[in-house]
mmCIF file of C-alpha atoms in Angstrom:
data_model
loop_
_atom_site.group_PDB
_atom_site.id
_atom_site.type_symbol
_atom_site.label_atom_id
_atom_site.label_comp_id
_atom_site.label_asym_id
_atom_site.label_seq_id
_atom_site.Cartn_x
_atom_site.Cartn_y
_atom_site.Cartn_z
ATOM 1 C CA MET S 1 34.914 -132.406 -54.060
ATOM 2 C CA ALA S 2 38.819 -132.609 -54.179
ATOM 3 C CA LYS S 3 38.535 -136.383 -54.848
ATOM 4 C CA LYS S 4 36.283 -135.829 -58.219
ATOM 5 C CA SER S 5 38.790 -133.162 -59.127
ATOM 6 C CA SER S 6 41.967 -135.495 -58.634
ATOM 7 C CA ARG S 7 40.105 -138.147 -60.701
ATOM 8 C CA ASN S 8 39.141 -135.682 -63.266
ATOM 9 C CA THR S 9 42.869 -134.939 -63.539
ATOM 10 C CA LYS S 10 43.977 -138.337 -63.920
ATOM 11 C CA ALA S 11 41.212 -138.986 -66.268
ATOM 12 C CA ARG S 12 41.959 -135.951 -68.411
ATOM 13 C CA ILE S 13 45.662 -137.177 -68.394
ATOM 14 C CA VAL S 14 44.800 -140.731 -69.618
ATOM 15 C CA SER S 15 42.239 -139.279 -72.098
ATOM 16 C CA ALA S 16 44.646 -136.954 -73.760
ATOM 17 C CA ALA S 17 47.684 -139.404 -73.852
ATOM 18 C CA TRP S 18 45.426 -142.230 -75.656
ATOM 19 C CA LYS S 19 44.305 -139.797 -78.044
ATOM 20 C CA LEU S 20 48.073 -138.794 -78.514
ATOM 21 C CA PHE S 21 48.914 -142.214 -78.829
ATOM 22 C CA TYR S 22 46.405 -142.777 -81.329
ATOM 23 C CA GLU S 23 47.070 -139.779 -83.428
ATOM 24 C CA GLN S 24 50.871 -140.133 -83.625
ATOM 25 C CA GLY S 25 51.933 -143.575 -82.115
ATOM 26 C CA TYR S 26 53.340 -144.244 -78.797
ATOM 27 C CA GLU S 27 56.873 -143.746 -79.345
ATOM 28 C CA GLU S 28 56.377 -140.455 -80.954
ATOM 29 C CA THR S 29 54.240 -138.948 -77.888
ATOM 30 C CA THR S 30 56.125 -137.200 -75.644
ATOM 31 C CA VAL S 31 55.227 -136.386 -71.845
ATOM 32 C CA GLU S 32 55.216 -132.793 -72.480
ATOM 33 C CA GLU S 33 52.678 -133.005 -75.239
ATOM 34 C CA ILE S 34 50.499 -135.040 -72.746
ATOM 35 C CA ILE S 35 50.604 -132.285 -70.611
ATOM 36 C CA PHE S 36 49.934 -129.767 -72.806
ATOM 37 C CA GLU S 37 46.926 -131.668 -74.383
ATOM 38 C CA SER S 38 45.568 -132.443 -70.843
ATOM 39 C CA GLU S 39 46.124 -129.013 -69.682
ATOM 40 C CA THR S 40 47.724 -130.195 -66.596
ATOM 41 C CA SER S 41 51.005 -129.468 -65.027
ATOM 42 C CA LYS S 42 53.994 -131.509 -64.678
ATOM 43 C CA GLY S 43 53.870 -132.118 -61.385
ATOM 44 C CA SER S 44 50.055 -133.492 -61.753
ATOM 45 C CA PHE S 45 51.308 -135.992 -64.570
ATOM 46 C CA TYR S 46 53.976 -137.116 -62.327
ATOM 47 C CA HIS S 47 51.856 -137.282 -59.333
ATOM 48 C CA TYR S 48 50.239 -139.948 -61.065
ATOM 49 C CA PHE S 49 52.155 -141.689 -63.317
ATOM 50 C CA ASP S 50 56.229 -142.423 -62.951
ATOM 51 C CA GLY S 51 56.383 -141.716 -66.704
ATOM 52 C CA LYS S 52 54.949 -142.634 -70.194
ATOM 53 C CA ASP S 53 55.333 -146.470 -69.941
ATOM 54 C CA ALA S 54 53.047 -146.225 -66.670
ATOM 55 C CA LEU S 55 50.127 -144.866 -69.080
ATOM 56 C CA LEU S 56 50.058 -148.248 -70.908
ATOM 57 C CA SER S 57 48.336 -149.575 -68.244
ATOM 58 C CA SER S 58 45.880 -146.966 -67.701
ATOM 59 C CA LEU S 59 43.588 -147.890 -70.798
ATOM 60 C CA SER S 60 41.009 -149.602 -68.564
ATOM 61 C CA VAL S 61 40.589 -145.990 -66.763
ATOM 62 C CA LEU S 62 39.658 -144.782 -70.211
ATOM 63 C CA PHE S 63 37.320 -147.556 -70.693
ATOM 64 C CA ASP S 64 35.539 -147.102 -67.215
ATOM 65 C CA GLU S 65 34.731 -143.443 -67.728
ATOM 66 C CA ARG S 66 33.110 -144.445 -70.924
ATOM 67 C CA TYR S 67 31.239 -147.186 -69.283
ATOM 68 C CA GLU S 68 30.252 -144.438 -66.425
ATOM 69 C CA GLU S 69 29.162 -142.123 -69.520
ATOM 70 C CA LEU S 70 27.157 -145.102 -71.093
ATOM 71 C CA MET S 71 25.521 -146.015 -68.031
ATOM 72 C CA GLN S 72 24.083 -142.473 -67.369
ATOM 73 C CA GLN S 73 22.167 -142.322 -70.590
ATOM 74 C CA PRO S 74 18.751 -143.520 -70.670
ATOM 75 C CA HIS S 75 18.217 -147.131 -71.450
ATOM 76 C CA ASP S 76 14.854 -148.007 -69.622
ATOM 77 C CA GLU S 77 13.201 -149.462 -73.024
ATOM 78 C CA MET S 78 16.048 -152.140 -73.251
ATOM 79 C CA ASP S 79 16.021 -155.460 -71.662
ATOM 80 C CA CYS S 80 19.040 -157.133 -69.892
ATOM 81 C CA ILE S 81 20.405 -158.437 -73.257
ATOM 82 C CA GLU S 82 19.695 -155.379 -75.092
ATOM 83 C CA LEU S 83 21.557 -153.452 -72.724
ATOM 84 C CA LEU S 84 24.575 -155.866 -72.891
ATOM 85 C CA CYS S 85 24.929 -155.871 -76.801
ATOM 86 C CA TRP S 86 24.536 -151.949 -76.846
ATOM 87 C CA LEU S 87 26.993 -151.564 -74.132
ATOM 88 C CA ASN S 88 29.188 -153.875 -76.124
ATOM 89 C CA GLN S 89 29.036 -152.344 -79.226
ATOM 90 C CA GLU S 90 29.465 -148.904 -77.880
ATOM 91 C CA LEU S 91 32.745 -149.884 -75.668
ATOM 92 C CA PHE S 92 34.000 -151.520 -78.876
ATOM 93 C CA THR S 93 33.439 -148.578 -81.186
ATOM 94 C CA THR S 94 35.130 -146.620 -78.236
ATOM 95 C CA ILE S 95 37.979 -148.942 -78.642
ATOM 96 C CA GLU S 96 38.250 -148.728 -82.292
ATOM 97 C CA ASN S 97 38.299 -144.716 -82.195
ATOM 98 C CA THR S 98 40.743 -144.606 -79.039
ATOM 99 C CA VAL S 99 43.414 -147.455 -79.839
ATOM 100 C CA SER S 100 45.122 -147.944 -82.902
ATOM 101 C CA ILE S 101 45.727 -151.667 -84.052
ATOM 102 C CA GLU S 102 49.399 -151.570 -84.019
ATOM 103 C CA LEU S 103 49.227 -149.952 -80.293
ATOM 104 C CA LEU S 104 47.003 -152.840 -79.521
ATOM 105 C CA ALA S 105 49.512 -155.479 -80.587
ATOM 106 C CA ARG S 106 52.237 -154.093 -78.786
ATOM 107 C CA LEU S 107 50.197 -153.806 -75.573
#
């Protein structure tokens, strides 16, 4: 149970960070805002990340979480190609709604 809780904590931090990066930009977002938005503690933040820069490599965590959510949805009616197309569309939509073009260009 503790492993799931810790995964959720890290995922909440990552999700909050990328939400704030999208809304107000990377440079303008502070660690304190990420901690507040993720409803975690400073200790939890620094347990998983050395600082804000370390979050830049965490984008894959956000997409992995989204992929897991998508795979839990019913899709029995789709063949392999339809499923792959649907997953790609959903993930690209997630990217568009999560990461600004300006931020992506800087990664």
